[in-house]
Amino acid sequence: MSLPVMVVHGGATAFKKEYHDEILEAVRKAARVGLCALNNGGSSLDAVESAIYVLEETTLFTAGRGASKNRDGEIELDAMIMDGNRLESGAVMAVRDIAHPISLARYVLERTKNYQIVGSGADKLYRQMLQEGYRKEVDTYRTTQVPIAIGCDTVGAVAADASGRLASASSTSGWPGKLPGRVGDSPIIGAGVYANEIAAASCTGKGEQILRIVMGRMAVYHVECGFSVYEAAKKVMAELRQKTSGEAGLLLADNKGNVAIEYDTKHMPTAVATATSDDVFISMTPKWPLKSANSSFVHN
Ligand code: ASP
């Protein structure tokens, strides 16, 4: 692959067939928006934030406007963003009246000295973010439709800019019916999301299992040890299977623009956009590495 590169996913799970086209259209749009940020001089952080924002804005995924409720019928959202070059991150957990927690996570990263803000503290910080004009207020409309995924479908993104600077991100409402206050892997540094100057990972799936093997960090570590992103992604998925009952998927990119996608669920809607191709490669069941001639990716 080449730089810059933008990759997004809509969760590792199974999706009802009648929604596949809409889902693929959403991930493609998200990847395009992220790549557009990179092509216009934006950072990889801009790219992953804007891509996740697009996915949160749809009602297709259990994140943002598509959030599902916890056991008590309330919505609690988690999101995280990480800058690989600075080795710094921002995360919010169990936030309520916000449509786009990814932007609040970015605010935590850019404008506070802390990395992880939870619950009512994050809700207060949201008001502060608006007062400072860091991002505009948007309504908190949520879908009332029955979830279209069987399980949960966190959204995630990784990006590398033209000079190989990496970022990764994730956003979710977590598993439907979760215990109030429950936080999974998605906003936890090293578990759901990790990035450094070598590689960046965004994981999705059974959070309690992903946490046990610190999956995002391990995937990046394998790349640091000399494995290709493809080998590293396979290796970490095998570790998850051997040591836990986890079902999961991940995006893994390195600073050369190489990308791996692995999952052991029925679907993992994914889109990959690069500057050297007008195409965005989209698939519900991606096979990787991409072979452009006989790719099992759908070229649109
Ligand atoms: N990992 C998320 C969680 O456990 C769910 C998902 O990725 O679908 O909250």
PDB file of C-alpha atoms and ligand atoms in Angstrom:
ATOM      1  CA  MET A   1       0.000   0.000   0.000  1.00  0.00           C
ATOM      2  CA  SER A   2       1.029   3.598  -0.107  1.00  0.00           C
ATOM      3  CA  LEU A   3       0.682   6.758   1.921  1.00  0.00           C
ATOM      4  CA  PRO A   4      -1.556   8.396   2.919  1.00  0.00           C
ATOM      5  CA  VAL A   5      -4.049   5.697   3.839  1.00  0.00           C
ATOM      6  CA  MET A   6      -7.390   5.745   5.600  1.00  0.00           C
ATOM      7  CA  VAL A   7      -9.186   2.644   6.890  1.00  0.00           C
ATOM      8  CA  VAL A   8     -12.520   2.409   8.721  1.00  0.00           C
ATOM      9  CA  HIS A   9     -14.706  -0.390  10.055  1.00  0.00           C
ATOM     10  CA  GLY A  10     -18.284  -0.695  11.272  1.00  0.00           C
ATOM     11  CA  GLY A  11     -17.810  -3.499  13.800  1.00  0.00           C
ATOM     12  CA  ALA A  12     -17.049  -7.209  13.828  1.00  0.00           C
ATOM     13  CA  THR A  13     -20.385  -8.968  14.073  1.00  0.00           C
ATOM     14  CA  ALA A  14     -23.229 -10.157  11.824  1.00  0.00           C
ATOM     15  CA  PHE A  15     -25.479  -7.667  10.058  1.00  0.00           C
ATOM     16  CA  LYS A  16     -28.926  -8.189   8.590  1.00  0.00           C
ATOM     17  CA  LYS A  17     -28.570  -8.604   4.845  1.00  0.00           C
ATOM     18  CA  GLU A  18     -31.031  -5.914   3.853  1.00  0.00           C
ATOM     19  CA  TYR A  19     -28.723  -3.270   5.383  1.00  0.00           C
ATOM     20  CA  HIS A  20     -25.467  -4.306   3.722  1.00  0.00           C
ATOM     21  CA  ASP A  21     -25.614  -1.743   0.918  1.00  0.00           C
ATOM     22  CA  GLU A  22     -26.346   1.096   3.321  1.00  0.00           C
ATOM     23  CA  ILE A  23     -23.573  -0.039   5.650  1.00  0.00           C
ATOM     24  CA  LEU A  24     -21.030  -0.242   2.827  1.00  0.00           C
ATOM     25  CA  GLU A  25     -22.068   3.181   1.594  1.00  0.00           C
ATOM     26  CA  ALA A  26     -21.541   4.563   5.116  1.00  0.00           C
ATOM     27  CA  VAL A  27     -18.045   3.102   5.553  1.00  0.00           C
ATOM     28  CA  ARG A  28     -17.073   4.258   2.077  1.00  0.00           C
ATOM     29  CA  LYS A  29     -18.245   7.791   2.828  1.00  0.00           C
ATOM     30  CA  ALA A  30     -16.351   7.765   6.119  1.00  0.00           C
ATOM     31  CA  ALA A  31     -13.132   6.614   4.436  1.00  0.00           C
ATOM     32  CA  ARG A  32     -13.535   9.254   1.727  1.00  0.00           C
ATOM     33  CA  VAL A  33     -14.057  12.008   4.263  1.00  0.00           C
ATOM     34  CA  GLY A  34     -11.003  10.871   6.227  1.00  0.00           C
ATOM     35  CA  LEU A  35      -8.840  10.689   3.109  1.00  0.00           C
ATOM     36  CA  CYS A  36     -10.091  14.095   2.022  1.00  0.00           C
ATOM     37  CA  ALA A  37      -8.862  15.516   5.347  1.00  0.00           C
ATOM     38  CA  LEU A  38      -5.430  13.973   4.699  1.00  0.00           C
ATOM     39  CA  ASN A  39      -5.292  15.197   1.108  1.00  0.00           C
ATOM     40  CA  ASN A  40      -6.115  18.710   2.252  1.00  0.00           C
ATOM     41  CA  GLY A  41      -3.235  18.943   4.681  1.00  0.00           C
ATOM     42  CA  GLY A  42      -5.069  17.577   7.705  1.00  0.00           C
ATOM     43  CA  SER A  43      -3.371  15.311  10.226  1.00  0.00           C
ATOM     44  CA  SER A  44      -4.077  11.632  10.739  1.00  0.00           C
ATOM     45  CA  LEU A  45      -5.962  12.713  13.884  1.00  0.00           C
ATOM     46  CA  ASP A  46      -8.208  14.924  11.737  1.00  0.00           C
ATOM     47  CA  ALA A  47      -8.737  11.979   9.424  1.00  0.00           C
ATOM     48  CA  VAL A  48      -9.791   9.468  12.074  1.00  0.00           C
ATOM     49  CA  GLU A  49     -11.937  11.999  13.939  1.00  0.00           C
ATOM     50  CA  SER A  50     -13.807  13.044  10.806  1.00  0.00           C
ATOM     51  CA  ALA A  51     -14.272   9.451   9.617  1.00  0.00           C
ATOM     52  CA  ILE A  52     -15.646   8.347  12.987  1.00  0.00           C
ATOM     53  CA  TYR A  53     -17.886  11.425  13.074  1.00  0.00           C
ATOM     54  CA  VAL A  54     -19.486  10.303   9.789  1.00  0.00           C
ATOM     55  CA  LEU A  55     -20.145   6.833  11.196  1.00  0.00           C
ATOM     56  CA  GLU A  56     -21.520   8.233  14.486  1.00  0.00           C
ATOM     57  CA  GLU A  57     -23.819  10.455  12.446  1.00  0.00           C
ATOM     58  CA  THR A  58     -25.540   7.519  10.705  1.00  0.00           C
ATOM     59  CA  THR A  59     -27.960   5.412  12.709  1.00  0.00           C
ATOM     60  CA  LEU A  60     -26.496   2.199  11.330  1.00  0.00           C
ATOM     61  CA  PHE A  61     -24.010   1.336  14.054  1.00  0.00           C
ATOM     62  CA  THR A  62     -24.205   1.054  17.836  1.00  0.00           C
ATOM     63  CA  ALA A  63     -22.314   4.319  18.236  1.00  0.00           C
ATOM     64  CA  GLY A  64     -23.337   7.975  18.191  1.00  0.00           C
ATOM     65  CA  ARG A  65     -26.867   8.354  16.826  1.00  0.00           C
ATOM     66  CA  GLY A  66     -27.293   4.597  16.500  1.00  0.00           C
ATOM     67  CA  ALA A  67     -26.400   3.969  20.143  1.00  0.00           C
ATOM     68  CA  SER A  68     -28.164   1.183  21.999  1.00  0.00           C
ATOM     69  CA  LYS A  69     -29.364   1.345  25.602  1.00  0.00           C
ATOM     70  CA  ASN A  70     -27.902  -0.160  28.728  1.00  0.00           C
ATOM     71  CA  ARG A  71     -29.811  -2.398  31.155  1.00  0.00           C
ATOM     72  CA  ASP A  72     -31.614   0.622  32.636  1.00  0.00           C
ATOM     73  CA  GLY A  73     -32.652   2.035  29.267  1.00  0.00           C
ATOM     74  CA  GLU A  74     -29.996   4.741  29.238  1.00  0.00           C
ATOM     75  CA  ILE A  75     -27.357   5.522  26.649  1.00  0.00           C
ATOM     76  CA  GLU A  76     -23.716   5.639  27.706  1.00  0.00           C
ATOM     77  CA  LEU A  77     -21.071   6.194  25.074  1.00  0.00           C
ATOM     78  CA  ASP A  78     -17.324   5.518  24.983  1.00  0.00           C
ATOM     79  CA  ALA A  79     -14.794   6.912  22.512  1.00  0.00           C
ATOM     80  CA  MET A  80     -11.048   7.203  22.163  1.00  0.00           C
ATOM     81  CA  ILE A  81      -8.538   8.783  19.813  1.00  0.00           C
ATOM     82  CA  MET A  82      -4.753   8.341  19.852  1.00  0.00           C
ATOM     83  CA  ASP A  83      -1.885  10.183  18.198  1.00  0.00           C
ATOM     84  CA  GLY A  84       0.920   7.729  17.420  1.00  0.00           C
ATOM     85  CA  ASN A  85       3.699  10.275  17.073  1.00  0.00           C
ATOM     86  CA  ARG A  86       3.019  12.074  20.327  1.00  0.00           C
ATOM     87  CA  LEU A  87       2.031   8.838  22.077  1.00  0.00           C
ATOM     88  CA  GLU A  88      -0.881  10.772  23.530  1.00  0.00           C
ATOM     89  CA  SER A  89      -4.553   9.985  23.634  1.00  0.00           C
ATOM     90  CA  GLY A  90      -7.944  11.257  24.713  1.00  0.00           C
ATOM     91  CA  ALA A  91     -10.858   9.125  25.834  1.00  0.00           C
ATOM     92  CA  VAL A  92     -14.333   9.613  27.248  1.00  0.00           C
ATOM     93  CA  MET A  93     -16.384   6.926  28.922  1.00  0.00           C
ATOM     94  CA  ALA A  94     -20.058   6.556  29.842  1.00  0.00           C
ATOM     95  CA  VAL A  95     -20.992   9.984  28.450  1.00  0.00           C
ATOM     96  CA  ARG A  96     -24.675  10.612  27.898  1.00  0.00           C
ATOM     97  CA  ASP A  97     -26.146  13.583  26.083  1.00  0.00           C
ATOM     98  CA  ILE A  98     -23.665  13.778  23.246  1.00  0.00           C
ATOM     99  CA  ALA A  99     -24.039  12.667  19.642  1.00  0.00           C
ATOM    100  CA  HIS A 100     -20.325  12.693  18.812  1.00  0.00           C
ATOM    101  CA  PRO A 101     -18.138  11.487  21.683  1.00  0.00           C
ATOM    102  CA  ILE A 102     -15.168  11.206  19.303  1.00  0.00           C
ATOM    103  CA  SER A 103     -14.884  15.000  19.169  1.00  0.00           C
ATOM    104  CA  LEU A 104     -14.978  15.204  22.950  1.00  0.00           C
ATOM    105  CA  ALA A 105     -12.220  12.575  23.090  1.00  0.00           C
ATOM    106  CA  ARG A 106     -10.189  14.748  20.705  1.00  0.00           C
ATOM    107  CA  TYR A 107     -10.811  17.722  22.973  1.00  0.00           C
ATOM    108  CA  VAL A 108      -9.516  15.728  25.956  1.00  0.00           C
ATOM    109  CA  LEU A 109      -6.374  14.962  23.949  1.00  0.00           C
ATOM    110  CA  GLU A 110      -5.780  18.473  22.645  1.00  0.00           C
ATOM    111  CA  ARG A 111      -7.010  20.744  25.416  1.00  0.00           C
ATOM    112  CA  THR A 112      -6.551  18.963  28.738  1.00  0.00           C
ATOM    113  CA  LYS A 113      -3.611  17.438  30.567  1.00  0.00           C
ATOM    114  CA  ASN A 114      -5.576  14.247  31.169  1.00  0.00           C
ATOM    115  CA  TYR A 115      -6.232  11.241  28.964  1.00  0.00           C
ATOM    116  CA  GLN A 116      -9.399   9.615  30.272  1.00  0.00           C
ATOM    117  CA  ILE A 117     -12.538  11.382  31.484  1.00  0.00           C
ATOM    118  CA  VAL A 118     -15.595   9.524  32.689  1.00  0.00           C
ATOM    119  CA  GLY A 119     -19.319  10.059  33.296  1.00  0.00           C
ATOM    120  CA  SER A 120     -20.589  13.394  34.590  1.00  0.00           C
ATOM    121  CA  GLY A 121     -17.082  14.876  34.381  1.00  0.00           C
ATOM    122  CA  ALA A 122     -17.093  14.211  30.650  1.00  0.00           C
ATOM    123  CA  ASP A 123     -20.582  15.669  30.292  1.00  0.00           C
ATOM    124  CA  LYS A 124     -19.343  18.865  32.020  1.00  0.00           C
ATOM    125  CA  LEU A 125     -16.280  18.944  29.799  1.00  0.00           C
ATOM    126  CA  TYR A 126     -18.585  18.814  26.799  1.00  0.00           C
ATOM    127  CA  ARG A 127     -20.189  22.115  27.895  1.00  0.00           C
ATOM    128  CA  GLN A 128     -16.696  23.593  28.302  1.00  0.00           C
ATOM    129  CA  MET A 129     -15.730  22.388  24.817  1.00  0.00           C
ATOM    130  CA  LEU A 130     -18.775  24.127  23.338  1.00  0.00           C
ATOM    131  CA  GLN A 131     -18.129  27.333  25.309  1.00  0.00           C
ATOM    132  CA  GLU A 132     -14.595  27.438  23.977  1.00  0.00           C
ATOM    133  CA  GLY A 133     -15.957  26.978  20.452  1.00  0.00           C
ATOM    134  CA  TYR A 134     -13.756  23.929  19.905  1.00  0.00           C
ATOM    135  CA  ARG A 135     -16.642  22.130  18.201  1.00  0.00           C
ATOM    136  CA  LYS A 136     -20.226  23.202  17.471  1.00  0.00           C
ATOM    137  CA  GLU A 137     -23.206  21.906  19.425  1.00  0.00           C
ATOM    138  CA  VAL A 138     -25.267  19.330  17.559  1.00  0.00           C
ATOM    139  CA  ASP A 139     -28.611  17.836  18.541  1.00  0.00           C
ATOM    140  CA  THR A 140     -28.609  14.481  20.275  1.00  0.00           C
ATOM    141  CA  TYR A 141     -31.175  12.741  18.096  1.00  0.00           C
ATOM    142  CA  ARG A 142     -30.892   8.964  18.400  1.00  0.00           C
ATOM    143  CA  THR A 143     -32.479   6.243  16.390  1.00  0.00           C
ATOM    144  CA  THR A 144     -35.299   4.219  17.891  1.00  0.00           C
ATOM    145  CA  GLN A 145     -34.979   1.475  15.298  1.00  0.00           C
ATOM    146  CA  VAL A 146     -34.167  -2.048  16.369  1.00  0.00           C
ATOM    147  CA  PRO A 147     -30.375  -2.604  16.099  1.00  0.00           C
ATOM    148  CA  ILE A 148     -29.390  -4.018  12.723  1.00  0.00           C
ATOM    149  CA  ALA A 149     -26.361  -5.852  14.045  1.00  0.00           C
ATOM    150  CA  ILE A 150     -26.538  -9.091  15.942  1.00  0.00           C
ATOM    151  CA  GLY A 151     -24.520  -8.099  18.983  1.00  0.00           C
ATOM    152  CA  CYS A 152     -22.634  -4.874  18.902  1.00  0.00           C
ATOM    153  CA  ASP A 153     -20.884  -2.933  16.177  1.00  0.00           C
ATOM    154  CA  THR A 154     -18.497  -0.338  17.426  1.00  0.00           C
ATOM    155  CA  VAL A 155     -16.962   1.864  14.754  1.00  0.00           C
ATOM    156  CA  GLY A 156     -13.220   2.369  14.338  1.00  0.00           C
ATOM    157  CA  ALA A 157     -10.590   3.963  12.139  1.00  0.00           C
ATOM    158  CA  VAL A 158      -6.843   4.094  11.559  1.00  0.00           C
ATOM    159  CA  ALA A 159      -5.007   6.555   9.343  1.00  0.00           C
ATOM    160  CA  ALA A 160      -1.466   7.305   8.239  1.00  0.00           C
ATOM    161  CA  ASP A 161      -0.707  10.685   6.693  1.00  0.00           C
ATOM    162  CA  ALA A 162       1.710  11.290   3.810  1.00  0.00           C
ATOM    163  CA  SER A 163       4.716  11.183   6.143  1.00  0.00           C
ATOM    164  CA  GLY A 164       3.541   8.031   7.924  1.00  0.00           C
ATOM    165  CA  ARG A 165       2.217   9.670  11.089  1.00  0.00           C
ATOM    166  CA  LEU A 166      -0.386   7.355  12.526  1.00  0.00           C
ATOM    167  CA  ALA A 167      -3.613   7.783  14.476  1.00  0.00           C
ATOM    168  CA  SER A 168      -6.360   5.430  15.552  1.00  0.00           C
ATOM    169  CA  ALA A 169      -9.811   5.827  17.072  1.00  0.00           C
ATOM    170  CA  SER A 170     -12.959   4.060  18.173  1.00  0.00           C
ATOM    171  CA  SER A 171     -16.512   4.941  19.238  1.00  0.00           C
ATOM    172  CA  THR A 172     -19.291   2.802  20.727  1.00  0.00           C
ATOM    173  CA  SER A 173     -22.273   2.562  23.029  1.00  0.00           C
ATOM    174  CA  GLY A 174     -21.012  -0.866  24.035  1.00  0.00           C
ATOM    175  CA  TRP A 175     -23.085  -4.015  24.222  1.00  0.00           C
ATOM    176  CA  PRO A 176     -26.859  -3.554  24.264  1.00  0.00           C
ATOM    177  CA  GLY A 177     -28.226  -4.162  27.776  1.00  0.00           C
ATOM    178  CA  LYS A 178     -24.803  -3.697  29.405  1.00  0.00           C
ATOM    179  CA  LEU A 179     -24.607  -2.893  33.108  1.00  0.00           C
ATOM    180  CA  PRO A 180     -24.854   0.855  33.715  1.00  0.00           C
ATOM    181  CA  GLY A 181     -21.326   2.203  34.036  1.00  0.00           C
ATOM    182  CA  ARG A 182     -19.778  -0.727  32.184  1.00  0.00           C
ATOM    183  CA  VAL A 183     -16.790   0.229  30.051  1.00  0.00           C
ATOM    184  CA  GLY A 184     -15.360  -2.185  27.489  1.00  0.00           C
ATOM    185  CA  ASP A 185     -12.131  -2.100  25.538  1.00  0.00           C
ATOM    186  CA  SER A 186     -12.986   0.647  23.066  1.00  0.00           C
ATOM    187  CA  PRO A 187     -11.905   3.712  25.101  1.00  0.00           C
ATOM    188  CA  ILE A 188      -9.081   1.938  26.944  1.00  0.00           C
ATOM    189  CA  ILE A 189      -5.577   2.731  25.766  1.00  0.00           C
ATOM    190  CA  GLY A 190      -3.844  -0.386  24.483  1.00  0.00           C
ATOM    191  CA  ALA A 191      -7.014  -2.497  24.459  1.00  0.00           C
ATOM    192  CA  GLY A 192      -9.420  -1.137  21.849  1.00  0.00           C
ATOM    193  CA  VAL A 193      -7.105   1.514  20.451  1.00  0.00           C
ATOM    194  CA  TYR A 194      -3.355   2.000  20.274  1.00  0.00           C
ATOM    195  CA  ALA A 195      -0.947   3.927  18.066  1.00  0.00           C
ATOM    196  CA  ASN A 196       2.732   4.801  18.183  1.00  0.00           C
ATOM    197  CA  GLU A 197       5.252   5.875  15.530  1.00  0.00           C
ATOM    198  CA  ILE A 198       5.444   2.325  14.118  1.00  0.00           C
ATOM    199  CA  ALA A 199       1.852   1.126  13.862  1.00  0.00           C
ATOM    200  CA  ALA A 200      -1.756   1.835  14.809  1.00  0.00           C
ATOM    201  CA  ALA A 201      -4.570  -0.547  15.751  1.00  0.00           C
ATOM    202  CA  SER A 202      -8.315  -0.249  16.256  1.00  0.00           C
ATOM    203  CA  CYS A 203     -10.060  -3.323  17.667  1.00  0.00           C
ATOM    204  CA  THR A 204     -13.701  -4.324  17.942  1.00  0.00           C
ATOM    205  CA  GLY A 205     -15.626  -7.242  19.397  1.00  0.00           C
ATOM    206  CA  LYS A 206     -16.105  -8.678  22.858  1.00  0.00           C
ATOM    207  CA  GLY A 207     -14.613  -5.954  25.011  1.00  0.00           C
ATOM    208  CA  GLU A 208     -14.088  -8.018  28.155  1.00  0.00           C
ATOM    209  CA  GLN A 209     -11.983 -10.495  26.130  1.00  0.00           C
ATOM    210  CA  ILE A 210     -10.072  -7.863  24.138  1.00  0.00           C
ATOM    211  CA  LEU A 211      -9.096  -6.211  27.436  1.00  0.00           C
ATOM    212  CA  ARG A 212      -7.593  -9.468  28.721  1.00  0.00           C
ATOM    213  CA  ILE A 213      -4.895  -9.604  26.067  1.00  0.00           C
ATOM    214  CA  VAL A 214      -4.479  -5.822  25.643  1.00  0.00           C
ATOM    215  CA  MET A 215      -5.117  -6.507  22.007  1.00  0.00           C
ATOM    216  CA  GLY A 216      -4.369  -3.159  20.355  1.00  0.00           C
ATOM    217  CA  ARG A 217      -1.016  -2.756  22.081  1.00  0.00           C
ATOM    218  CA  MET A 218      -0.037  -6.369  21.392  1.00  0.00           C
ATOM    219  CA  ALA A 219      -0.826  -6.009  17.693  1.00  0.00           C
ATOM    220  CA  VAL A 220       1.394  -2.919  17.466  1.00  0.00           C
ATOM    221  CA  TYR A 221       4.109  -4.643  19.526  1.00  0.00           C
ATOM    222  CA  HIS A 222       4.240  -7.537  17.054  1.00  0.00           C
ATOM    223  CA  VAL A 223       4.900  -5.022  14.258  1.00  0.00           C
ATOM    224  CA  GLU A 224       7.657  -3.442  16.384  1.00  0.00           C
ATOM    225  CA  CYS A 225       9.165  -6.932  16.686  1.00  0.00           C
ATOM    226  CA  GLY A 226       9.480  -7.169  12.914  1.00  0.00           C
ATOM    227  CA  PHE A 227       6.275  -8.908  11.856  1.00  0.00           C
ATOM    228  CA  SER A 228       4.347  -7.479   8.926  1.00  0.00           C
ATOM    229  CA  VAL A 229       1.003  -5.926   9.808  1.00  0.00           C
ATOM    230  CA  TYR A 230      -0.603  -8.919   8.154  1.00  0.00           C
ATOM    231  CA  GLU A 231       1.307 -11.420  10.329  1.00  0.00           C
ATOM    232  CA  ALA A 232       0.856  -9.300  13.441  1.00  0.00           C
ATOM    233  CA  ALA A 233      -2.913  -9.065  12.987  1.00  0.00           C
ATOM    234  CA  LYS A 234      -3.188 -12.830  12.479  1.00  0.00           C
ATOM    235  CA  LYS A 235      -0.973 -13.452  15.507  1.00  0.00           C
ATOM    236  CA  VAL A 236      -3.008 -11.285  17.852  1.00  0.00           C
ATOM    237  CA  MET A 237      -6.269 -12.799  16.650  1.00  0.00           C
ATOM    238  CA  ALA A 238      -4.834 -16.268  17.337  1.00  0.00           C
ATOM    239  CA  GLU A 239      -3.789 -15.148  20.837  1.00  0.00           C
ATOM    240  CA  LEU A 240      -7.293 -13.885  21.507  1.00  0.00           C
ATOM    241  CA  ARG A 241      -8.788 -17.206  20.401  1.00  0.00           C
ATOM    242  CA  GLN A 242      -6.301 -19.297  22.381  1.00  0.00           C
ATOM    243  CA  LYS A 243      -6.501 -17.358  25.632  1.00  0.00           C
ATOM    244  CA  THR A 244     -10.117 -16.155  25.695  1.00  0.00           C
ATOM    245  CA  SER A 245     -13.524 -16.853  24.232  1.00  0.00           C
ATOM    246  CA  GLY A 246     -13.217 -13.638  22.295  1.00  0.00           C
ATOM    247  CA  GLU A 247     -14.692 -12.890  18.922  1.00  0.00           C
ATOM    248  CA  ALA A 248     -13.184  -9.806  17.451  1.00  0.00           C
ATOM    249  CA  GLY A 249     -11.708  -7.923  14.565  1.00  0.00           C
ATOM    250  CA  LEU A 250      -9.036  -5.307  14.091  1.00  0.00           C
ATOM    251  CA  LEU A 251      -7.548  -2.809  11.704  1.00  0.00           C
ATOM    252  CA  LEU A 252      -3.772  -2.535  11.828  1.00  0.00           C
ATOM    253  CA  ALA A 253      -1.673  -0.097   9.785  1.00  0.00           C
ATOM    254  CA  ASP A 254       2.028   0.700   9.813  1.00  0.00           C
ATOM    255  CA  ASN A 255       3.943   3.884   9.054  1.00  0.00           C
ATOM    256  CA  LYS A 256       4.598   2.758   5.458  1.00  0.00           C
ATOM    257  CA  GLY A 257       0.891   2.589   4.697  1.00  0.00           C
ATOM    258  CA  ASN A 258       0.581  -1.207   4.906  1.00  0.00           C
ATOM    259  CA  VAL A 259      -2.809  -2.295   6.183  1.00  0.00           C
ATOM    260  CA  ALA A 260      -4.153  -5.542   7.651  1.00  0.00           C
ATOM    261  CA  ILE A 261      -7.737  -6.427   8.474  1.00  0.00           C
ATOM    262  CA  GLU A 262      -8.549  -9.540  10.500  1.00  0.00           C
ATOM    263  CA  TYR A 263     -11.788 -10.747  12.109  1.00  0.00           C
ATOM    264  CA  ASP A 264     -13.435 -14.018  13.077  1.00  0.00           C
ATOM    265  CA  THR A 265     -17.043 -12.928  12.907  1.00  0.00           C
ATOM    266  CA  LYS A 266     -19.438 -13.218   9.998  1.00  0.00           C
ATOM    267  CA  HIS A 267     -18.970  -9.627   8.856  1.00  0.00           C
ATOM    268  CA  MET A 268     -16.676  -6.706   9.379  1.00  0.00           C
ATOM    269  CA  PRO A 269     -17.735  -3.877   7.056  1.00  0.00           C
ATOM    270  CA  THR A 270     -14.547  -2.109   6.066  1.00  0.00           C
ATOM    271  CA  ALA A 271     -13.423   0.623   3.696  1.00  0.00           C
ATOM    272  CA  VAL A 272      -9.871   1.445   2.629  1.00  0.00           C
ATOM    273  CA  ALA A 273      -9.001   4.667   0.807  1.00  0.00           C
ATOM    274  CA  THR A 274      -5.583   5.673  -0.500  1.00  0.00           C
ATOM    275  CA  ALA A 275      -4.393   8.707  -2.398  1.00  0.00           C
ATOM    276  CA  THR A 276      -3.043   6.604  -5.253  1.00  0.00           C
ATOM    277  CA  SER A 277      -6.413   5.161  -6.147  1.00  0.00           C
ATOM    278  CA  ASP A 278      -9.705   6.824  -6.932  1.00  0.00           C
ATOM    279  CA  ASP A 279     -11.414   3.728  -5.620  1.00  0.00           C
ATOM    280  CA  VAL A 280     -12.452   3.140  -2.079  1.00  0.00           C
ATOM    281  CA  PHE A 281     -12.277  -0.584  -1.441  1.00  0.00           C
ATOM    282  CA  ILE A 282     -15.310  -1.731   0.491  1.00  0.00           C
ATOM    283  CA  SER A 283     -16.456  -5.113   1.718  1.00  0.00           C
ATOM    284  CA  MET A 284     -18.631  -6.743   4.366  1.00  0.00           C
ATOM    285  CA  THR A 285     -16.188  -9.672   4.419  1.00  0.00           C
ATOM    286  CA  PRO A 286     -12.770  -8.230   3.597  1.00  0.00           C
ATOM    287  CA  LYS A 287      -9.932 -10.525   2.578  1.00  0.00           C
ATOM    288  CA  TRP A 288      -6.499  -9.114   3.053  1.00  0.00           C
ATOM    289  CA  PRO A 289      -3.878  -8.317   1.885  1.00  0.00           C
ATOM    290  CA  LEU A 290      -5.599  -6.646  -0.989  1.00  0.00           C
ATOM    291  CA  LYS A 291      -4.767  -8.060  -4.398  1.00  0.00           C
ATOM    292  CA  SER A 292      -6.047  -5.479  -6.771  1.00  0.00           C
ATOM    293  CA  ALA A 293      -6.537  -7.740  -9.782  1.00  0.00           C
ATOM    294  CA  ASN A 294      -8.476 -10.568  -8.169  1.00  0.00           C
ATOM    295  CA  SER A 295      -9.459  -8.800  -5.026  1.00  0.00           C
ATOM    296  CA  SER A 296     -12.364 -10.092  -3.047  1.00  0.00           C
ATOM    297  CA  PHE A 297     -12.958  -6.479  -2.157  1.00  0.00           C
ATOM    298  CA  VAL A 298     -15.735  -4.760  -3.982  1.00  0.00           C
ATOM    299  CA  HIS A 299     -14.353  -1.932  -6.082  1.00  0.00           C
ATOM    300  CA  ASN A 300     -16.738   0.990  -6.318  1.00  0.00           C
TER     301      ASN A 300
HETATM  302  N1  ASP B   1     -15.719  -3.710  21.946  1.00  0.00           N
HETATM  303  C1  ASP B   1     -16.989  -3.079  22.173  1.00  0.00           C
HETATM  304  C2  ASP B   1     -17.359  -3.211  23.615  1.00  0.00           C
HETATM  305  O1  ASP B   1     -17.110  -4.253  24.182  1.00  0.00           O
HETATM  306  C3  ASP B   1     -18.054  -3.627  21.334  1.00  0.00           C
HETATM  307  C4  ASP B   1     -17.722  -3.794  19.877  1.00  0.00           C
HETATM  308  O2  ASP B   1     -16.602  -3.576  19.487  1.00  0.00           O
HETATM  309  O3  ASP B   1     -18.602  -4.144  19.086  1.00  0.00           O
HETATM  310  O4  ASP B   1     -17.958  -2.307  24.145  1.00  0.00           O
END
